[in-house]
mmCIF file of C-alpha atoms and ligand atoms in Angstrom:
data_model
loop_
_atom_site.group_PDB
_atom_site.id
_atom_site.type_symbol
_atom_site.label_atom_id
_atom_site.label_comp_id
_atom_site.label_asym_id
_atom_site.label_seq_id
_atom_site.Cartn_x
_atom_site.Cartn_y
_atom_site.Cartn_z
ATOM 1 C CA UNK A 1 7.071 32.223 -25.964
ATOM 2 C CA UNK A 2 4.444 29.257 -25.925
ATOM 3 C CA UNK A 3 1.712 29.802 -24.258
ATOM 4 C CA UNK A 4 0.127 27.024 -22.023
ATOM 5 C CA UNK A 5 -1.770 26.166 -19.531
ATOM 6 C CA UNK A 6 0.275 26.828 -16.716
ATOM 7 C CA UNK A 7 1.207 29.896 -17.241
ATOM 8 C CA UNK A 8 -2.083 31.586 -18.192
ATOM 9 C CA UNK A 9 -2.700 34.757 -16.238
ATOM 10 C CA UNK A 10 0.842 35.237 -14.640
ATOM 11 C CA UNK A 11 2.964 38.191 -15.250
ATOM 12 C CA UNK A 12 5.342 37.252 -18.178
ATOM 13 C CA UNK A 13 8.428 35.906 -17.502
ATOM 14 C CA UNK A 14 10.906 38.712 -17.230
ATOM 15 C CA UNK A 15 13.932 38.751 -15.912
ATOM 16 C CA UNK A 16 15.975 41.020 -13.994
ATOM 17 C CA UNK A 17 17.785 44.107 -15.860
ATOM 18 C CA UNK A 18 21.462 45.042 -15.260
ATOM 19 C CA UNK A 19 23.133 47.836 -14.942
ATOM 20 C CA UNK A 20 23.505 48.198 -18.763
ATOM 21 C CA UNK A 21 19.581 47.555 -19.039
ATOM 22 C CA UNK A 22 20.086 44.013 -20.407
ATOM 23 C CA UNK A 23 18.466 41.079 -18.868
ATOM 24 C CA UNK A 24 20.668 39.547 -16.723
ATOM 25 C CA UNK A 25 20.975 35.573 -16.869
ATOM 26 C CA UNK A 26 17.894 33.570 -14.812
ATOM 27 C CA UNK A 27 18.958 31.337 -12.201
ATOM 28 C CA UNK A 28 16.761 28.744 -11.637
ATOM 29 C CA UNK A 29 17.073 28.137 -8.258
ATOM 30 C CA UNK A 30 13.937 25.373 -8.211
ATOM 31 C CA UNK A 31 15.548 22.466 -9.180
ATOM 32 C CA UNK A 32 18.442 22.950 -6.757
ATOM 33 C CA UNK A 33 16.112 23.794 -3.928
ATOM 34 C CA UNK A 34 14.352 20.387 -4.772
ATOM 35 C CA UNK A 35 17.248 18.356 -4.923
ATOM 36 C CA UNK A 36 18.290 19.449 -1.138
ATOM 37 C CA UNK A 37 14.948 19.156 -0.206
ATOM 38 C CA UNK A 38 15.209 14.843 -1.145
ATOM 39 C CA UNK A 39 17.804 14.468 0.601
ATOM 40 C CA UNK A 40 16.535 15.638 3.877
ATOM 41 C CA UNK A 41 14.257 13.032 4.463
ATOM 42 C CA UNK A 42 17.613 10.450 4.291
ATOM 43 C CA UNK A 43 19.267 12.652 6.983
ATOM 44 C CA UNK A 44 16.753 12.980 9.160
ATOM 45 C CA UNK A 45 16.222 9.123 9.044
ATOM 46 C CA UNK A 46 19.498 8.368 9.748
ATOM 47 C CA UNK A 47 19.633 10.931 12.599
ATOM 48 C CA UNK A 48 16.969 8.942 13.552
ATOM 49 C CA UNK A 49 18.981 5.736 13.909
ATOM 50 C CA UNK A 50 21.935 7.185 15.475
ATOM 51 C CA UNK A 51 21.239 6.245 19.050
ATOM 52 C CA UNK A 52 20.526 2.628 18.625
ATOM 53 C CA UNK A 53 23.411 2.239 15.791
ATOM 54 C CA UNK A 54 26.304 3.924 18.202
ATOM 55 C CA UNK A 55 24.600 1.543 21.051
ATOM 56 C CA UNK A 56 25.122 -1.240 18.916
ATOM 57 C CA UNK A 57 28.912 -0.561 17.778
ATOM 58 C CA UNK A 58 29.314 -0.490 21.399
ATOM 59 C CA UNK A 59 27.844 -3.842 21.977
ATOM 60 C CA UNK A 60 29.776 -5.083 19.404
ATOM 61 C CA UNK A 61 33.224 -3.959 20.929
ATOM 62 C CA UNK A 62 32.233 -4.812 24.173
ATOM 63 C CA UNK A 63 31.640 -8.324 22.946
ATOM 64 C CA UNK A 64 34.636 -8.677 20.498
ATOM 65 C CA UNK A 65 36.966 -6.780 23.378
ATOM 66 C CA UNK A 66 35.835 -9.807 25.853
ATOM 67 C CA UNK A 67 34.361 -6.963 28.354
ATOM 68 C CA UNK A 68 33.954 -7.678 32.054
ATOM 69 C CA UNK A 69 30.422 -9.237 32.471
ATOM 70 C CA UNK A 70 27.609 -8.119 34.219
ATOM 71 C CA UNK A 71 24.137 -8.844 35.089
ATOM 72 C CA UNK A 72 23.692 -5.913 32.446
ATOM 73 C CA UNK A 73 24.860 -8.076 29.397
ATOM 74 C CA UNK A 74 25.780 -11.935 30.365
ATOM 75 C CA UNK A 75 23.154 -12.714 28.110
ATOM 76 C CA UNK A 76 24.565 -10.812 25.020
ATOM 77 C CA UNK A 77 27.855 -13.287 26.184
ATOM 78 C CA UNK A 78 26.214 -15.917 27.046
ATOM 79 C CA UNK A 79 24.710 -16.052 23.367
ATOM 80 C CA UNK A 80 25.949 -13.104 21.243
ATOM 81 C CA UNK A 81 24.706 -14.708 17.999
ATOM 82 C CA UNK A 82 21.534 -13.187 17.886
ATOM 83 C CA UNK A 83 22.616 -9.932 19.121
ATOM 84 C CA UNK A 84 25.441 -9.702 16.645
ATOM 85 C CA UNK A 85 23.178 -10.876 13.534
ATOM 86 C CA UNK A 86 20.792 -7.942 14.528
ATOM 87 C CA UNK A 87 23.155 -4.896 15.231
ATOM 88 C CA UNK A 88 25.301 -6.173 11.592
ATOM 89 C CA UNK A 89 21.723 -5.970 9.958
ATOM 90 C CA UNK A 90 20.030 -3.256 11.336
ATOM 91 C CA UNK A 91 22.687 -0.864 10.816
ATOM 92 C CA UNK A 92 22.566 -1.585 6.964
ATOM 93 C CA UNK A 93 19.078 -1.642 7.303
ATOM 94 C CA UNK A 94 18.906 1.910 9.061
ATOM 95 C CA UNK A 95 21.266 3.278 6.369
ATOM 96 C CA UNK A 96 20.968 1.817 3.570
ATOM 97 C CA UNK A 97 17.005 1.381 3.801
ATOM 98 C CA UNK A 98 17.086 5.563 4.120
ATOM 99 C CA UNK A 99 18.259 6.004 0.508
ATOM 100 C CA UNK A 100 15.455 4.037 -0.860
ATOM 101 C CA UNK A 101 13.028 6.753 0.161
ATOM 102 C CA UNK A 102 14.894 9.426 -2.372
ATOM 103 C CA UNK A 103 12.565 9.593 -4.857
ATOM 104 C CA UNK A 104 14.893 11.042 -7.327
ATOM 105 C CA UNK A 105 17.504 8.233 -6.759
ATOM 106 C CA UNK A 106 14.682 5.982 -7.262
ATOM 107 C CA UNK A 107 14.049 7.187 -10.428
ATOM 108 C CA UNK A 108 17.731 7.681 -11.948
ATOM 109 C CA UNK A 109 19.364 4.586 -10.709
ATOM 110 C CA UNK A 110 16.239 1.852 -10.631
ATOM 111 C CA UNK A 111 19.288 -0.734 -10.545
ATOM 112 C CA UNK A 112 20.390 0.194 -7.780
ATOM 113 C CA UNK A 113 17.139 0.931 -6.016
ATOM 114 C CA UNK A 114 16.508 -2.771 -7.169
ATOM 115 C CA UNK A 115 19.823 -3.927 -6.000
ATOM 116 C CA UNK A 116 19.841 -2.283 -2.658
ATOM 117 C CA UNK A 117 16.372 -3.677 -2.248
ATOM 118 C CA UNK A 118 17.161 -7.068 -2.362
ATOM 119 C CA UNK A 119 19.858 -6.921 0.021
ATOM 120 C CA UNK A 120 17.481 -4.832 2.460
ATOM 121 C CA UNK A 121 14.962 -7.235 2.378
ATOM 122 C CA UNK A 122 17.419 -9.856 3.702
ATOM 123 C CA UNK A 123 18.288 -7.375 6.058
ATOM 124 C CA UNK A 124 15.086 -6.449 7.199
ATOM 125 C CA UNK A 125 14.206 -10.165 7.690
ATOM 126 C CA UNK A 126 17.459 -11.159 9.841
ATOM 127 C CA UNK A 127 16.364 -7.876 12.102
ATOM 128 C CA UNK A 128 13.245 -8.894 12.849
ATOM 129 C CA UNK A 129 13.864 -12.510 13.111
ATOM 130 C CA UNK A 130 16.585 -11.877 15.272
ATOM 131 C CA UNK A 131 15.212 -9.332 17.496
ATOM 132 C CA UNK A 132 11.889 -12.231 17.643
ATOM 133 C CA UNK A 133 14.118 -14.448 18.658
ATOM 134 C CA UNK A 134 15.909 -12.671 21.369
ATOM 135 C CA UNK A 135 12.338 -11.574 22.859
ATOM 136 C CA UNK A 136 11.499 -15.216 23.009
ATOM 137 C CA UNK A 137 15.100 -16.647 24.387
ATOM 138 C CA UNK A 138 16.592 -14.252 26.124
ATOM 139 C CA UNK A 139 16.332 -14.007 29.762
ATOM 140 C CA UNK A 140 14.420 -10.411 30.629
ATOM 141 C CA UNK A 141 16.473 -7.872 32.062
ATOM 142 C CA UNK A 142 15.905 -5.434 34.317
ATOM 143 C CA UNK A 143 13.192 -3.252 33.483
ATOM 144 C CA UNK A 144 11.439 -5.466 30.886
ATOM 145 C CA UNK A 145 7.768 -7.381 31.589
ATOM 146 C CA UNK A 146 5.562 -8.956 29.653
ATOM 147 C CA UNK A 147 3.264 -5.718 28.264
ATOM 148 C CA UNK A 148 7.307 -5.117 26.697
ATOM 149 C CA UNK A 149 7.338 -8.917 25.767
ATOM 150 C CA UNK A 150 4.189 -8.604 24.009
ATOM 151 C CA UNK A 151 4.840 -5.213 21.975
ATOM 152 C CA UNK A 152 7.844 -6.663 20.856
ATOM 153 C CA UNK A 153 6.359 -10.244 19.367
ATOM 154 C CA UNK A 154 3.860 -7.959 17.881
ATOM 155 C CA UNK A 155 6.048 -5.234 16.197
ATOM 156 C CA UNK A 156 8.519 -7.586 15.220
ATOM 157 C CA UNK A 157 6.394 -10.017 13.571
ATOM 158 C CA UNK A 158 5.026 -6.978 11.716
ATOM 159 C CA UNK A 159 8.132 -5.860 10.621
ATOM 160 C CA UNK A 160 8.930 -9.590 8.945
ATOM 161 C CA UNK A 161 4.778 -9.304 7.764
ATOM 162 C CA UNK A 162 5.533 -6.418 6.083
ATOM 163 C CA UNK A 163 8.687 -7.174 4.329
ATOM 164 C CA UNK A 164 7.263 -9.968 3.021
ATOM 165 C CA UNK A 165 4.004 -8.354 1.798
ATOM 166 C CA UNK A 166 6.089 -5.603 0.469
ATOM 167 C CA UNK A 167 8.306 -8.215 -1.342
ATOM 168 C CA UNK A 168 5.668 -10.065 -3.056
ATOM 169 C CA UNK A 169 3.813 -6.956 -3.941
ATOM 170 C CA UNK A 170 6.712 -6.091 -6.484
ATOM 171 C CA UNK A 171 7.034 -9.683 -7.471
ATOM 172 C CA UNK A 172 3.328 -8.754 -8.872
ATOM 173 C CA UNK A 173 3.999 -5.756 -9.978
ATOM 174 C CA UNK A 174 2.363 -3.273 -7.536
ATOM 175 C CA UNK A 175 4.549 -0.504 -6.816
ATOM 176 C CA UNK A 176 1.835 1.399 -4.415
ATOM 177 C CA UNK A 177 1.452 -1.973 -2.223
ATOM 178 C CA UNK A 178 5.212 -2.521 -2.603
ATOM 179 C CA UNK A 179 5.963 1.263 -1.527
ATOM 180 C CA UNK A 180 3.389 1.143 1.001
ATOM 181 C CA UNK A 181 4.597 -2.575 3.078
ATOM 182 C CA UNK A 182 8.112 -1.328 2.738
ATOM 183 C CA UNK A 183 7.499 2.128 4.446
ATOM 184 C CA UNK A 184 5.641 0.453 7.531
ATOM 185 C CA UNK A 185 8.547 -2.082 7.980
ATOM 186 C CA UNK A 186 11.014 0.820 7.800
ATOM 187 C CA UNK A 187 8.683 2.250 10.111
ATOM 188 C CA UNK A 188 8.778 -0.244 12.457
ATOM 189 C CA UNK A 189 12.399 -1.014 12.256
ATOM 190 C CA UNK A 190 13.445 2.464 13.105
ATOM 191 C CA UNK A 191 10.983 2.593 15.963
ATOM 192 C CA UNK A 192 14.483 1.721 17.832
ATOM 193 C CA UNK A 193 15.547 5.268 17.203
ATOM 194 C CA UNK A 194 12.419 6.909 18.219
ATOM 195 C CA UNK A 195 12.287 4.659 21.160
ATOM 196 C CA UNK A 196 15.437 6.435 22.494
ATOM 197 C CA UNK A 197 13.840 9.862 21.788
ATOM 198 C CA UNK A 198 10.413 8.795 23.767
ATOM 199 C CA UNK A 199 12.281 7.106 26.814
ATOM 200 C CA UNK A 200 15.023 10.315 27.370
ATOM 201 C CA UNK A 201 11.878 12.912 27.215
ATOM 202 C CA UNK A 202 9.908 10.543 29.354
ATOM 203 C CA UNK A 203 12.723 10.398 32.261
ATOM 204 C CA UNK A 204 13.024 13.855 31.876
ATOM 205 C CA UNK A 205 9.249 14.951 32.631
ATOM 206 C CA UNK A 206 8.276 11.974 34.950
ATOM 207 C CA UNK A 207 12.411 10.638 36.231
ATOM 208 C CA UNK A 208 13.382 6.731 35.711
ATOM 209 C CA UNK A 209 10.340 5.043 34.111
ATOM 210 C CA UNK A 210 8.644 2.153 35.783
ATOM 211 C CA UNK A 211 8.575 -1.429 34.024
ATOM 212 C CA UNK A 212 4.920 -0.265 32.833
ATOM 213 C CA UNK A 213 5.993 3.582 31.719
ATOM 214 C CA UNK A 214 8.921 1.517 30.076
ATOM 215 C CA UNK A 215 6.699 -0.593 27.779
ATOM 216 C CA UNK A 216 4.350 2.076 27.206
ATOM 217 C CA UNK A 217 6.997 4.994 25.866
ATOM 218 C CA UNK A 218 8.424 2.035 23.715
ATOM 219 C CA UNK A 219 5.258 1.039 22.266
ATOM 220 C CA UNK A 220 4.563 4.444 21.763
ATOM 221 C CA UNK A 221 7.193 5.257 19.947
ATOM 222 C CA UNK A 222 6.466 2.183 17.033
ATOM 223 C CA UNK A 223 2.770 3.653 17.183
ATOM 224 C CA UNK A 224 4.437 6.748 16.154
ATOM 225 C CA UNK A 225 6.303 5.765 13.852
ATOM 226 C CA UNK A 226 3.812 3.745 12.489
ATOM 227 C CA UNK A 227 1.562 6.651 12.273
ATOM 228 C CA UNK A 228 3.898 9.024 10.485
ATOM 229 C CA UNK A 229 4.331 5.964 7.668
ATOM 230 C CA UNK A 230 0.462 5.818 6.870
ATOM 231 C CA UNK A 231 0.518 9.523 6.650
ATOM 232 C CA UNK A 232 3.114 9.762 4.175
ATOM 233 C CA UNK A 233 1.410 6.414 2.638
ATOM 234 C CA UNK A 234 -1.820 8.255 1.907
ATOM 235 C CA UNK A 235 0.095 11.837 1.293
ATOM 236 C CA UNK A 236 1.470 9.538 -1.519
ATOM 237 C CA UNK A 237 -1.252 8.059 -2.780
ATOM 238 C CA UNK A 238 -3.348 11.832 -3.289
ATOM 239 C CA UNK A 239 -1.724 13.215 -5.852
ATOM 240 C CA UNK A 240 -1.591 10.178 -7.969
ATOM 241 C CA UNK A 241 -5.167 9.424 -7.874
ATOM 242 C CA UNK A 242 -6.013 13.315 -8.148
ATOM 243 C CA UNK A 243 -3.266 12.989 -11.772
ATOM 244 C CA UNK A 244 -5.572 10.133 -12.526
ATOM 245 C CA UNK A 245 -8.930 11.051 -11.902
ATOM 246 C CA UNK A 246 -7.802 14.842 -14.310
ATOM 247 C CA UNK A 247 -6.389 12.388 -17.372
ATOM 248 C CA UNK A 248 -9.931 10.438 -17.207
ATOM 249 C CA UNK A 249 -11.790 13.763 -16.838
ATOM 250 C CA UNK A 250 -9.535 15.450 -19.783
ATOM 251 C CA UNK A 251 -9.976 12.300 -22.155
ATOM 252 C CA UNK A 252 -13.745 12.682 -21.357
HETATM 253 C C1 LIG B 1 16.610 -0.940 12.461
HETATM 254 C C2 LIG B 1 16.014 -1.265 13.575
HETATM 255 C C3 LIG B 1 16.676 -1.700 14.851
HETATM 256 C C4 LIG B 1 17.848 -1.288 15.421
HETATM 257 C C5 LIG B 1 18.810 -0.228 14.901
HETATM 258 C C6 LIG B 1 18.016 -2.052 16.636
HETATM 259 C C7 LIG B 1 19.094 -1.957 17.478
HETATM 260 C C8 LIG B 1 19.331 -2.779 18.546
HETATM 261 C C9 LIG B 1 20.531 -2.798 19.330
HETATM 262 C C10 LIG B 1 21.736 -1.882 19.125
HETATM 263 C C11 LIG B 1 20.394 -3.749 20.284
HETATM 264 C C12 LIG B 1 21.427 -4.119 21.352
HETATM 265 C C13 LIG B 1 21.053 -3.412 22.635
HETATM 266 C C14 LIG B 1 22.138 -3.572 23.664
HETATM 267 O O1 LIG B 1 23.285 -3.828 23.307
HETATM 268 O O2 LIG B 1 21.842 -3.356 24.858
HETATM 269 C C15 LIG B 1 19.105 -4.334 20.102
HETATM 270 C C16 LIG B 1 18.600 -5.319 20.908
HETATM 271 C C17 LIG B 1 17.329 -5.839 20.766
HETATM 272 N N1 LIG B 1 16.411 -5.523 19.799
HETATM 273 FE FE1 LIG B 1 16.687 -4.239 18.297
HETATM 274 N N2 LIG B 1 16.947 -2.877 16.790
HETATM 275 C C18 LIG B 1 16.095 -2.691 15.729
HETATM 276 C C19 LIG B 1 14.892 -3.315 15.516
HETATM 277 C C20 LIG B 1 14.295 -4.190 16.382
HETATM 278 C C21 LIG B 1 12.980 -4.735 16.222
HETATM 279 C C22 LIG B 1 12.001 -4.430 15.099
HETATM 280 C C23 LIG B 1 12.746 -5.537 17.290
HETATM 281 C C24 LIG B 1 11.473 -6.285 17.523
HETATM 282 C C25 LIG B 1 11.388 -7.454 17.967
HETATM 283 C C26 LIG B 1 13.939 -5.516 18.114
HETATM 284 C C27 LIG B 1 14.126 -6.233 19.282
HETATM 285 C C28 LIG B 1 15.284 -6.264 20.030
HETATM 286 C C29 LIG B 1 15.472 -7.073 21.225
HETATM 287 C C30 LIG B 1 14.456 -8.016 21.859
HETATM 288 C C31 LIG B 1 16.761 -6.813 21.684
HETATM 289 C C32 LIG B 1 17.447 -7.396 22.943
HETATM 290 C C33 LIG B 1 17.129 -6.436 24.071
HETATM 291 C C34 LIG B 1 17.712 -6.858 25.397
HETATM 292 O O3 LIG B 1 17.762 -8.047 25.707
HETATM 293 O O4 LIG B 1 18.099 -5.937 26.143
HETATM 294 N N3 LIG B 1 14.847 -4.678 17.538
HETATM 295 N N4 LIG B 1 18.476 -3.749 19.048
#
């Protein structure tokens, strides 16, 4: 066996013995374990986004259906446009924008990360435009006030901010910018999902929020998100500048 760095000082490599005292065939059970591992970052993303997607397929039916209207949604009828653009857009984003986080899948099929990216970029852009746009024109309903307003016009223009910053970073070239912009407007985007998490705990500990407990458990939940993206982001970046500073130190 070649010896090597890696495996100085460990116990050699023998495997189990059978019955009959030969060594029975190694599994490697690694590579497997890995595998599942990548895709349960996708999962739990898309768990994530289950909420706000089934609340949108609802919208959607109640809109194509012609539902009975209410004070709840006359101004989805009154101009479904918007709405429509950004539940058709954020559901692809939700989804589709998961598998672009599989490293592996990356790697194997860089088509169709490249392909996929495109589209989600569009995507991305129509959600955030759209969801601008309803902050801006649609009349408030119950429960909404400005702090809500101004959270909004924030995270959404972020969202667009980012997409285009992560855009142009691969135009350059700069897959750590690129990977970095794109994880903050997932971020942001999927803030929807967590906002459904932060609102059901908070009317469970404190019963219906106010129009001020409202706008605070939904900004919360995009500062959370937000959070959890520039951990990852600098989790990330670690590694690579630890392989980098060890190839300087070794050519040295
Ligand atoms: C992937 C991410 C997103 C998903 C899955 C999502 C989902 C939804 C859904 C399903 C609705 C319709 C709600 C209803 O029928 O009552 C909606 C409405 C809305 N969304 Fe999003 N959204 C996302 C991102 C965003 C972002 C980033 C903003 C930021 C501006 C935003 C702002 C809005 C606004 C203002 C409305 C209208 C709310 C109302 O008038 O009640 N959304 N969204």
């Amino acid at each position: 066996m070649k010896a090597n760095v890696y495996n100085k000082g460990r116990a050699p490599n023998v495997g189990q013995l059978d019955e009959l005292q030969k060594p029975a065939p190694q599994k490697n059970k690694a590579p497997a374990r890995k595998a599942s591992a990548a895709w349960l970052v996708p999962t739990l993303l898309i768990l994530l986004s289950f909420i706000p997607l089934a609340a949108g397929v609802f919208r959607l039916i109640q809109l194509a259906s012609g539902a009975e209207i209410t004070p709840a949604n006359a101004r989805f009828f009154a101009s479904p446009l918007p709405v429509v653009v950004h539940i058709v857009n954020a559901s692809v984003f939700a989804l589709l924008g998961a598998f672009q986080f599989v490293t592996r899948f990356r790697n194997r099929r860089p088509g169709w990360h490249r392909a996929a990216g495109r589209l989600l970029v569009a995507c991305g852009l129509l959600v955030g435009l759209s969801g601008l746009w309803m902050t801006l024109f649609y009349p408030w309903p119950k429960g909404d006030g400005e702090l809500l307003y101004a959270f909004r016009l924030l995270f959404g223009s972020g969202m667009v901010a980012s997409i285009i910053l992560g855009f142009a970073a691969i135009r350059r070239g700069d897959v750590i910018q690129h990977r970095a912009w794109m994880t903050r407007a997932y971020a942001i985007g999927l803030g929807a999902g967590t906002q459904a998490l932060t609102l059901m705990v908070g009317e469970l500990i404190a019963g219906p929020p106010s129009e001020l407990s409202r706008a605070l458990l939904m900004g919360a939940s995009w500062v959370i998100n937000l959070a959890i993206a520039e951990w990852v982001i600098r989790r990330q970046a670690v590694p690579r500048a630890r392989t980098a500073s060890a190839a300087v130190s070794h050519l040295q």
